[in-house]
PDB file of C-alpha atoms in Angstrom:
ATOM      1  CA  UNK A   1       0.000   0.000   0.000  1.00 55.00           C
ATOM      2  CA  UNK A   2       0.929   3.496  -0.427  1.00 63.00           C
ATOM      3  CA  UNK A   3       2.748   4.971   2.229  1.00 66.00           C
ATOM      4  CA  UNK A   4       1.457   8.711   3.711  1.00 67.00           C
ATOM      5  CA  UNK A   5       3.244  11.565   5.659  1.00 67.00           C
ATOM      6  CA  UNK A   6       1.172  11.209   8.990  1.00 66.00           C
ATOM      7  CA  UNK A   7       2.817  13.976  11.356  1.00 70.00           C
ATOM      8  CA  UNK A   8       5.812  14.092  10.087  1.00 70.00           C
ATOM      9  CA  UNK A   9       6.558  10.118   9.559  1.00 73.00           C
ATOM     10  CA  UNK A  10       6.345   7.980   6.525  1.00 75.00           C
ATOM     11  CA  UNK A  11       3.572   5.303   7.545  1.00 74.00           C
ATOM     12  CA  UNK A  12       2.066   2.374   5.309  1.00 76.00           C
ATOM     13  CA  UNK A  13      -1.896   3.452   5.117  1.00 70.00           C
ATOM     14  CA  UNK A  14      -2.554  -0.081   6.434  1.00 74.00           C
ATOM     15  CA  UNK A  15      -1.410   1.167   9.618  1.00 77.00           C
ATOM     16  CA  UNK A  16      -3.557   3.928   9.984  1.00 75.00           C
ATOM     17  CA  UNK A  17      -7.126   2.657   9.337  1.00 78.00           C
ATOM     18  CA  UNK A  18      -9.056  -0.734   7.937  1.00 83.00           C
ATOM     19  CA  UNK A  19      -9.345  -1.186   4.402  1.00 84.00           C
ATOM     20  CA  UNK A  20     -12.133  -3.016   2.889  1.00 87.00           C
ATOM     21  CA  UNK A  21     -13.703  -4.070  -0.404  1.00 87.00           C
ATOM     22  CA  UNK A  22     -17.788  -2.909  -0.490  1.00 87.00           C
ATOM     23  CA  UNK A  23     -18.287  -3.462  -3.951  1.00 85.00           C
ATOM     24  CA  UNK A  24     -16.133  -5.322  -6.805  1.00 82.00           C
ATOM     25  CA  UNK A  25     -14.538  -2.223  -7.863  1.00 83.00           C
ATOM     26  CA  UNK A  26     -13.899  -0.218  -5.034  1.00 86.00           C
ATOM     27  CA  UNK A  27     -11.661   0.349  -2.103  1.00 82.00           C
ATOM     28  CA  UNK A  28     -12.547   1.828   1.320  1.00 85.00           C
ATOM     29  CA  UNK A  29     -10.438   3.205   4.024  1.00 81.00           C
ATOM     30  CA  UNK A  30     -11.828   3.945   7.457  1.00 82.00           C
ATOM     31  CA  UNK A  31      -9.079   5.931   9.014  1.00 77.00           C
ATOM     32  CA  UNK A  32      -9.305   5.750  12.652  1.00 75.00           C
ATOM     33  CA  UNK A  33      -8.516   9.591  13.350  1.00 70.00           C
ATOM     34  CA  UNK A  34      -9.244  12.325  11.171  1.00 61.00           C
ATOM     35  CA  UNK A  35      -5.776  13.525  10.368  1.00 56.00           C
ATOM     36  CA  UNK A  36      -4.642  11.082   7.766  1.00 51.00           C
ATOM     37  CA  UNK A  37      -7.485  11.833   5.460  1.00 52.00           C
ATOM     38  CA  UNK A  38      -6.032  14.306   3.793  1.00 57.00           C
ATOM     39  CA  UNK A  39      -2.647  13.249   2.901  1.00 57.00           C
ATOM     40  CA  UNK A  40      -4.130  10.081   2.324  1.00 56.00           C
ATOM     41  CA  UNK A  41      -6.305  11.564  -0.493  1.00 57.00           C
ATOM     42  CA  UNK A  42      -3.586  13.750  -1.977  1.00 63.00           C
ATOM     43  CA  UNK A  43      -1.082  10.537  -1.690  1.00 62.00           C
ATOM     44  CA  UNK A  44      -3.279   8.856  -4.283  1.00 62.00           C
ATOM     45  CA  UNK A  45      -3.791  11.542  -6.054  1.00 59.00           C
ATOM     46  CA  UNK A  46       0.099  12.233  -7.130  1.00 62.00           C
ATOM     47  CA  UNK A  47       0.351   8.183  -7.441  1.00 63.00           C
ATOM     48  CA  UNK A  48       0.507   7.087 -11.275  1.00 58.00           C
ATOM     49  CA  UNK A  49      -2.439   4.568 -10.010  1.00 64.00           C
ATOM     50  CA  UNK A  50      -5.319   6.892 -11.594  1.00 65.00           C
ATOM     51  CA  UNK A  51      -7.206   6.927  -8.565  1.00 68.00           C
ATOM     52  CA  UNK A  52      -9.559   9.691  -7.030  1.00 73.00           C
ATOM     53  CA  UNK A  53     -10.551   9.422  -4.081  1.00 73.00           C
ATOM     54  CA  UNK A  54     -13.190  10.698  -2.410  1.00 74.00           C
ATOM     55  CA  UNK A  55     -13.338  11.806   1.239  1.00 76.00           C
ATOM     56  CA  UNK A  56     -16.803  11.195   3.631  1.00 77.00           C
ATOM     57  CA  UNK A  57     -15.485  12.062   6.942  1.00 75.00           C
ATOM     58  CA  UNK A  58     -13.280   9.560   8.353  1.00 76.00           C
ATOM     59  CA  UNK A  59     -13.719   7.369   5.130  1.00 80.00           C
ATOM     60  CA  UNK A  60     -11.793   7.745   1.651  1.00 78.00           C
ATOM     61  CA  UNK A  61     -13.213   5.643  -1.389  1.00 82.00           C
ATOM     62  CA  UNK A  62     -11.269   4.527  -4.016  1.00 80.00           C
ATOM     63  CA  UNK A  63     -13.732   3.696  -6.592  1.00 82.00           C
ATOM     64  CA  UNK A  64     -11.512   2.179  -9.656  1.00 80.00           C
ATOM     65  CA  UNK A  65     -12.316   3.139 -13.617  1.00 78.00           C
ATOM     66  CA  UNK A  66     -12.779   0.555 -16.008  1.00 80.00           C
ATOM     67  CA  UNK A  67      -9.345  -0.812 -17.477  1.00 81.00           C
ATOM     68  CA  UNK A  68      -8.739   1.212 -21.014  1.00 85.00           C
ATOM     69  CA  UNK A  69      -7.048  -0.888 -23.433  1.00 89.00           C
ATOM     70  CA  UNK A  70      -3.969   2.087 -23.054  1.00 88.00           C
ATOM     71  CA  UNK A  71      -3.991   1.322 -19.351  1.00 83.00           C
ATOM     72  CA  UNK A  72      -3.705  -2.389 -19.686  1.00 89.00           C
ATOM     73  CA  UNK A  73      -1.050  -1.824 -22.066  1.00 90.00           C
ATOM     74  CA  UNK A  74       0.752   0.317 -19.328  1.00 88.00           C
ATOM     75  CA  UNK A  75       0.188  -2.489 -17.240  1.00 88.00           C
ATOM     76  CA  UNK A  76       1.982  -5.256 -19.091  1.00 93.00           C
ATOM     77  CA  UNK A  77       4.543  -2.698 -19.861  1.00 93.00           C
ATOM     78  CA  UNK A  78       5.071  -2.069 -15.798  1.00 90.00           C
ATOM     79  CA  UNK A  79       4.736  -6.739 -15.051  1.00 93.00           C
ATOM     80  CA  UNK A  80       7.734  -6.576 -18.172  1.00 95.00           C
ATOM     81  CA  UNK A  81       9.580  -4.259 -15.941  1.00 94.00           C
ATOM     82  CA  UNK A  82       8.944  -6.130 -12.765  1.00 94.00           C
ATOM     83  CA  UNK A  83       9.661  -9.533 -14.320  1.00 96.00           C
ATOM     84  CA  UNK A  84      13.325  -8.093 -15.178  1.00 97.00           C
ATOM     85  CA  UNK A  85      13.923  -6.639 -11.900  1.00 96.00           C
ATOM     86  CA  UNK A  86      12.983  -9.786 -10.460  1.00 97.00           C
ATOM     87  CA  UNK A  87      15.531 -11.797 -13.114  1.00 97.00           C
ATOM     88  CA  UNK A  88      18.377  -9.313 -12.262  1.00 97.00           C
ATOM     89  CA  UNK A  89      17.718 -10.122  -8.362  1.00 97.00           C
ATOM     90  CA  UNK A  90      18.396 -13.467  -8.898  1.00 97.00           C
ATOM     91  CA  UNK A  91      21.531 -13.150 -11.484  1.00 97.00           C
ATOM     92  CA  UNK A  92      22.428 -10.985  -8.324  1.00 97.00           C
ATOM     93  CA  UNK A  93      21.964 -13.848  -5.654  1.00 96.00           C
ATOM     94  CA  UNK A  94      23.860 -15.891  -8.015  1.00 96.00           C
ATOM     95  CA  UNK A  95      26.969 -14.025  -8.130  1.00 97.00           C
ATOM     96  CA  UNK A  96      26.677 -13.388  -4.356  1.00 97.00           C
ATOM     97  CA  UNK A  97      26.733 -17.230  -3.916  1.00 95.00           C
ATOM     98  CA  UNK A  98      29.265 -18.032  -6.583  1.00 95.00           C
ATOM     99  CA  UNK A  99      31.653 -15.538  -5.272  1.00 94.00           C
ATOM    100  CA  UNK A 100      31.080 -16.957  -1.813  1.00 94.00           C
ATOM    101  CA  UNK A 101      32.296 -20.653  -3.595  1.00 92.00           C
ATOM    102  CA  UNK A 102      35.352 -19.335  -5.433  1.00 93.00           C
ATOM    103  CA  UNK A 103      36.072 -17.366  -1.742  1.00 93.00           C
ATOM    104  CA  UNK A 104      35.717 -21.107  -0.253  1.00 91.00           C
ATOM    105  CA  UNK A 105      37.608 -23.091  -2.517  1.00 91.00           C
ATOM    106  CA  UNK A 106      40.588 -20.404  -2.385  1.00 91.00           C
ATOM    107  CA  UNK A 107      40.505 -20.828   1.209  1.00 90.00           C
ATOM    108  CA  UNK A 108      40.865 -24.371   1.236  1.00 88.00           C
ATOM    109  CA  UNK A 109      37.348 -25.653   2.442  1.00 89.00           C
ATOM    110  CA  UNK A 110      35.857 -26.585  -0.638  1.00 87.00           C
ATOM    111  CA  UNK A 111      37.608 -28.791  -3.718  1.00 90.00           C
ATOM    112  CA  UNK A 112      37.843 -28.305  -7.100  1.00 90.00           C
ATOM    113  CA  UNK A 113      35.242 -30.898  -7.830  1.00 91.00           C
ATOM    114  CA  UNK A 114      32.678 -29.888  -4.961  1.00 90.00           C
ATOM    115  CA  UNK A 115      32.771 -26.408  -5.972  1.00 90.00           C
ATOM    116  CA  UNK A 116      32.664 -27.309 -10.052  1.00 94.00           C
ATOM    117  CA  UNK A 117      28.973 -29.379  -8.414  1.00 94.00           C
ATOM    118  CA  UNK A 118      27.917 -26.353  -6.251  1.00 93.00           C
ATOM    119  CA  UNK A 119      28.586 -24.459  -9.458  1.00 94.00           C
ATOM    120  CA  UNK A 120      26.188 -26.771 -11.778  1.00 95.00           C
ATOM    121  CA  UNK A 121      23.565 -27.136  -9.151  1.00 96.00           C
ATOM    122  CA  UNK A 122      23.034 -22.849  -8.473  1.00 95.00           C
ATOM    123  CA  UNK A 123      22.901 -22.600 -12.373  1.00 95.00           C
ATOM    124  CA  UNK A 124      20.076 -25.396 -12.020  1.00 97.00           C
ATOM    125  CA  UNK A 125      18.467 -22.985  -9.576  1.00 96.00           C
ATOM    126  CA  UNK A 126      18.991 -19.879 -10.952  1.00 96.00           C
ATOM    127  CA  UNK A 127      17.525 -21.758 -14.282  1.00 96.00           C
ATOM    128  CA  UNK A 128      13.848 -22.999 -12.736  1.00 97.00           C
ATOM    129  CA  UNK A 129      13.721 -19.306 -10.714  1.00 97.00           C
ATOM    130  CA  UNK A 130      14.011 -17.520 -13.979  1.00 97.00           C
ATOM    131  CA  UNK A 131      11.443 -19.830 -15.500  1.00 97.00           C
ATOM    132  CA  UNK A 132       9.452 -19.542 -13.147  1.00 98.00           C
ATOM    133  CA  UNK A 133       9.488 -15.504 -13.019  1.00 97.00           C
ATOM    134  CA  UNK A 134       8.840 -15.867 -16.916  1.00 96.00           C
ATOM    135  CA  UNK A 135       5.870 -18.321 -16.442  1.00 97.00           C
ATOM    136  CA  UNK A 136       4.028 -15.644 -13.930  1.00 96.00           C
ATOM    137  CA  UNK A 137       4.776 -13.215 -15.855  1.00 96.00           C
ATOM    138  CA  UNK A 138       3.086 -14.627 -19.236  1.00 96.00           C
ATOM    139  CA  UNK A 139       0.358 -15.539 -16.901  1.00 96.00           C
ATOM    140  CA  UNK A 140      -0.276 -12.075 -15.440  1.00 94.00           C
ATOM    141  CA  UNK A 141      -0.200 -10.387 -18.906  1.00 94.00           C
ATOM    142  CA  UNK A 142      -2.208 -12.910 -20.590  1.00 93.00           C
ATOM    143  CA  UNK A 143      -4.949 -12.427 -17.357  1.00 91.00           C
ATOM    144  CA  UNK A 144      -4.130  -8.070 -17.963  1.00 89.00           C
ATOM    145  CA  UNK A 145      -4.606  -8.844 -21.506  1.00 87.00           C
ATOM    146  CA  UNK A 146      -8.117 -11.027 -21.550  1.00 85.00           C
ATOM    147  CA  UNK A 147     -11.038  -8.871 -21.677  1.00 72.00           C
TER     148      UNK A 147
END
């Protein structure tokens, strides 16, 4: 969830009230004090999330436009970028661990042979994580994509 200035401090909006779901295609936030209403509402205003909220007292609801075909397409175009961030934090682990396994097998504690295994069996890993990444995201922007 968006996080809001309340007095000063960045705080996730989940802390500061109970969000619910009245209807299929809207949010609503009971706030539990009044003073988070209003950053609250300009907070999703500024967002690139295309919301509006509206403001009944302690309440703000989100109500959520119809996907445009231009918005879905901003929407695969954001699970493509997420997909590749997640890709590159794996690559990342990888190197992490493979450095760690050259750093052993300097050292002494690991042997040619165990660290040419360890080697094969991260690239394994690495392998089904990136496939799997890849399968979730075809399945997200097939599910954006449907209409």
């Amino acid at each position: 969830m968006l996080p809001v200035d309340y007095y000063g401090a960045t705080t996730p909006l989940k802390q500061l009230g109970t969000i619910s779901a009245p209807e299929a295609r809207m949010l609503q936030i009971q706030v539990w004090t009044a003073a988070p209403s209003g950053p609250s509402r300009r907070r999703f205003q500024t967002s690139d999330l295309g919301l509006n909220p509206a403001i009944d007292g302690q309440t703000l609801r989100l109500p959520f436009p119809p996907l445009t075909e231009q918005r879905r397409r901003d929407l695969v175009k954001l699970v493509h970028s997420k997909t590749e961030e997640a890709r590159v934090a794996v690559r990342n682990v990888r190197r992490h661990v493979h450095d760690e396994l050259r750093k052993a097998q300097k050292e002494g504690d690991v042997s040619e042979d165990d660290l040419k295994r360890n080697e094969e069996e991260l690239q394994k890993l690495t392998d089904a994580h990136i496939a799997k990444i890849d399968a979730e995201g075809r399945k997200k922007e097939a599910e954006l994509l449907e209409v």
